[in-house]
Amino acid sequence: MTDSKYFTTTKKGEIFELKAELNSDKKEKKKEAVKKVIASMTVGKDVSALFPDVVNCMQTDNLELKKLVYLYLMNYAKSQPDMAIMAVNTFVKDCEDPNPLIRALAVRTMGCIRVDKITEYLCEPLRKCLKDEDPYVRKTAAVCVAKLHDINAQLVEDQGFLDTLKDLISDSNPMVVANAVAALSEIAESHPNSNLLDLNPQTINKLLTALNECTEWGQIFILDCLANYTPRDDRESQSICERVTPRLSHANSAVVLSAVKVLMKFMEMLPKDLDYYGTLLKKLAPPLVTLLSAEPELQYVALRNINLIVQRRPEILKHEMKVFFVKYNDPIYVKLEKLDIMIRLASQANIAQVLAELKEYATEVDVDFVRKAVRAIGRCAIKVEQSAERCVSTLLDLIQTKVNYVVQEAIVVIKDIFRKYPNKYESVIATLCENLDSLDEPEARAAMIWIVGEYAERIDNADELLESFLEGFHDESTQVQLQLLTAIVKLFLKKPTETQELVQQVLSLATQDSDNPDLRDRGYIYWRLLSTDPVAAKEVVLAEKPLISEETDLIEPTLLEELICHIGTLASVYHKPPSAFVEGSRGVQHKRLPGSAGSGESVDSPDTVSAAGVSEAPPAVIPSQGDLLGDLLNLDLTPPTTSGPPPVPSSGMQMGAMDLLGGGLDSLMGDESEPPPIPLRTDTPQSPQLSHQSPSPPDYSPTELGGDLGGSPAMGAAFGAPPAVMPASFSAPVSGGLDDLFDLGGGVGMPMGAYSPPKTIWLPAMKAKGLEISGTFARRAGVIQMEMTLTNKAMSVMTDFAIQFNRNSFGLAPAGPLQVLTPLSPNQTIEVALPLSTVGPVMKMEPLSNLQVAVKNNIDVFYFSCQYPISMLFVEDGKMERQVFLATWKDIPNDNEAQFQIKDCHLNSDAASNKLQGSNVFTIAKRTVEGQDMLYQSMKLTNGIWVLAELRVQAGNPNYTISLKCRAPEVSQCVFQSYEAILKN
Amino acid sequence: MSASAIFVLDLKGKVLICRNYKGDVDMAEIDHFMPLLMQHEEEGLLCPVLSHGSVHFMWIKHSNLYLVATTNKNANASLVYSFLYKLVEVFTEYFKELEEESIQDNFVVVYELLDELMDFGFPQTTDSKILQEYITQEGTKLEVAKSKVPTTVTNAVSWRSEGIKYKKNEVFIDVIESINVLVNANGSVMSSDIVGSIKLKTMLSGMPELRLGLNDRVLFALTGRDKGKTVVMEDVKFHQCVRLSRFESDRTISFIPPDGESELMSYRINTHVKPLIWIESVIEKFSHSRVEIMVKAKGQFKKQSVANNVEVRVPVPSDADSPKFKTSTGNAKYVPEKNLVVWTIKSFPGGKEFLMRAHFGLPSVEKDELEGKPPITVKFEIPYFTVSGIQVRYMKIIEKSGYQALPWVRYITQSGDYQLRTNV
């Protein structure tokens, strides 16, 4: 007979009947009745009315009956707190029962009755049970302390249970130790600041001993607890790792993951050159791979964690690509995660295999999976440069399938590939255009429009294509509208004569007929730019775009560190810090990885250090644009500082220099005599709204606006470039945000300061324990300066900064100490300018302008290298006499002459000469031969080396030719680069 | 740290039984589970973790049941899933089948087990053999004799009780290797590995100390012996009875075995194995008219060995009809509910090659939805043989009473996840 019979009694007056049975004299009948009560409770009926009768059955020597009554009590005590007291006596008595099973049962159940009044009666029995002779009772009592603490923390502290619990860590029974550790960890979690789990080498040793003997679950408690410990030094760290590694062979996946967590964390402290470090790395791969044969849910947790591990230490799994290949019968969540990891592991060595797989996946039927596979191909192209061509041809093959969502997804990623490798794969545009009509998703439409706009000059019917989109302008999503606006403006700047009507139409659609403030703002900005200064507009709209790299979809380093500390938990599954999804954990300190012990070792693996290399510092490229957007929008919010009307570009304005537009602008402005109003943003809230328009990190569209409007680094300079055309009425009233952008215009006619590249991140925080250094070089009033921004992204204060250079090609050395006088507190940023001398020790570097720097603070010494523009070294007295120039030019052998092309430079020869002079490149003579201007220039380096140049500029041709002659020809390449940088900025 | 409550639900999401361990998550939250699950399923975003507000559901499905754990903390997710699977294991050992009916039929024991398996969210004793010593289905039997905690529960050896007696002391060792293969449509092997498992059936008295010797290359390298074939095990996982630190230091597999059946260890070998049964297939699909299938199976193992119960499963379109088969050996059968042709060969000697042809009609009207490209899968078993060449060199059994015990070893190789992608 099974228990199911208890569920079937549905007679009327059931409660009444049960009551009678519960009070029966016959033991059997009583038990049957209690079972019926529990059955009713299980199906959700309210049987609380039977409370006194059930409690009466509590005093029994039948263990099964007792358990059922206890179960009933746990469920209903809260609703009947007064009657629950009735049960207390029995509990207290049971806690002294000769049978340990009953003692444990009583103490376990009492802890589950969350009624305040009961807790005080619980203390004495609990105290006894914590010292019980039977380990089964002790291990149950240990957990009970955590239960009691949850109900009444103060009571637990007052009664000294915490100390008893701590003593249990030294218990002889491993299961008691494990439960005590679990209980303490649980309590500590709700009291982040208490020093409950005061872990010291002695307790750690006890825990490690218990680890070998307790159950699989106990091992997890202990490992999770160990993960919170910070070893004193690398030796202790290593010895703990050695004792934890055997756990990697445990059959339970959760034990393995908790062990991985401890190892990943403690590994940070091991010096990288230690043999053991390499051994440990090798030991981690096999168990991680084996996790993939666990049950699918566990596989999923493992994959989410592997995703983190691969980002932190790519070397562990770099040879294991194959195990992440997707199986037909994998659940979708496993498939998607595997795909993500495949891309992270993709490298030149395995790319062929990866692509073959991705192509296979892209022909599957599961739409989400196929989309992700197509996107993955694009990510491979961006990540592994050598594979780009193959990726593009794979994508083209996929486009040929004409499967709608495949085509759309492919176009979205091809846009990114164009961004990453400009001027390489444009031949495919024709194929893309064929599929224009099948695009119905906003993202794909926007991507296609971007492509058309970007390459308008190569697409004969670009205007027709864009016009066709314009018809349904108001039905498009914002993403598409914004893109269309930008694309048409680009088109207009490239083909002004044929597209005036179109641009007029889109500007009016965007500014007058749209309710969307972002769209209107962008429309007005373009309108103003076009009407005031088309040359500047061109520089802004068609400016070089910031780079995209695969780093964009990496988890931010500090978050990654925190997540590594949470391996195996929900945080690692969500890839979010616990504070983001656990209530009441805001005040909890974020976990961090311990620092490395080796001196001056960067925390990162050697692989990534070399890859991140000198000039790349990639993470900095994109994020900065948020601020720029803020500035841009501010310009509208700032009231004019001078009296008088706002700057109204009238149609009768001087437009001498606007050969680009010709009469075009007249028609643009003339017919509608109403000038574009100054768009006061009365209707919208904060500027950051703009950045919300296209979230989703993997596609790079958030950078679009910044890119189109000038790109982050190019921004300031682009506006200032052609000072001559700045209308006078415009420069006066602007202030605030505009100052930054236009002030450069004030320097009309004056030689501008020496060119200084925008700051780049030299030392990312993740490689320097939270210290981030970005910087640049500048020559100010004849002094070379290294200008740095130091940011403290760590949790502790940084002091005692000092700097030193390695020997370098031109003997650069700090001319004074690094002036960081006050300690740098967390999240603080300071700007430092370090004057440099050129009298330091000399050693030829490769590349020539490479500079290796060491920065020290109270935490450690960090090394980075950076490159300075050689123009910093051009001295002020670098102007050669004409005669000397001629003689020297002839004197230097022709072998030393180097010729370069500077492409896409739109300055005329005078502007170029002016610009160069700002950086101490002096024009000695100018000659015009057949419409070609030849500039003869000289410059002198700090070490006395002269460089002579001949710059050929042909009107209308944006490509300059430069010939350099120098007695030390190895500097030519650097000088050329400086030329390019100066002229283009 | 882990689960706040555990629920067992039926397929409609109705709670069959539940246990609240911590009381920090409202038990009514479970009502959100099923709607959430359906919503995710519709969107094709099925995921083992679902969240509703601050409550997170971690769930698994077993036959017609959902086992769900709730939490509002940053729980150890891998622990929770391991525990849920352990629940399934324990319930299955108690009730043979774990399904809706068995939960209802045994709700009293289920409650007892839930109480014993986890306390305040911490998993406790989960070894069903030990649990069965003090939680039994027949409550009446419990009374006095059995209502003592077996010392085993808290012993360092928590998996074996004392006082076990057998007349004849024997231990049976099964070495089972499963071959996982993934072959591309163009016939290249994308990945292959061997997952081995050593299972014990222990019928030994008392508390015996066992030591298992394998031809493990690392061990041989350590001891300096180098004779005969050795095997490199990529990753080894052990039952909790094996002393892991001992293995770590000198590769000795020493343990006190659990009584009865258990999996002692598993290992993975990454070496490239030749797929033991090689399949070449030509599947030609003539839209609106027919599908022609030609499959050639070749035994790529020693001539002396024989693969038993070989099944080659070839996918066919779901709208195929009127099957016709021709086989050089064995039997082909159409299984329409799975859209498969199953070709069964009872005995497949090494080195032999067999052929199967199938012909299906296709309706003239094409259906709209696209179909996936399921791979061809193969099942087989080859007795007396391991691909890796792993061997049990000895099994030493020492018990203080000094009895003589016999170890028996059996080897078998079988198909694991054996997939060959097709072009259609």
Coordinates of C-alpha atoms in Angstrom, one line a residue, chain B residues 14 26 38 60 70 74 101 238-239 250 266 354:
Chain B
K14 CA 1.9 22.4 -9.6
D26 CA 8.5 33.6 0.0
M38 CA 7.3 29.1 -20.8
I60 CA 16.5 20.6 -13.7
T70 CA 15.1 29.0 -5.1
N74 CA 24.6 34.8 -4.6
E101 CA 3.5 8.9 -8.9
F238 CA 37.5 9.6 -8.3
H239 CA 34.7 8.5 -6.1
D250 CA 52.4 9.0 -5.8
S266 CA 36.5 7.9 -14.5
F354 CA 28.5 -3.7 -44.8

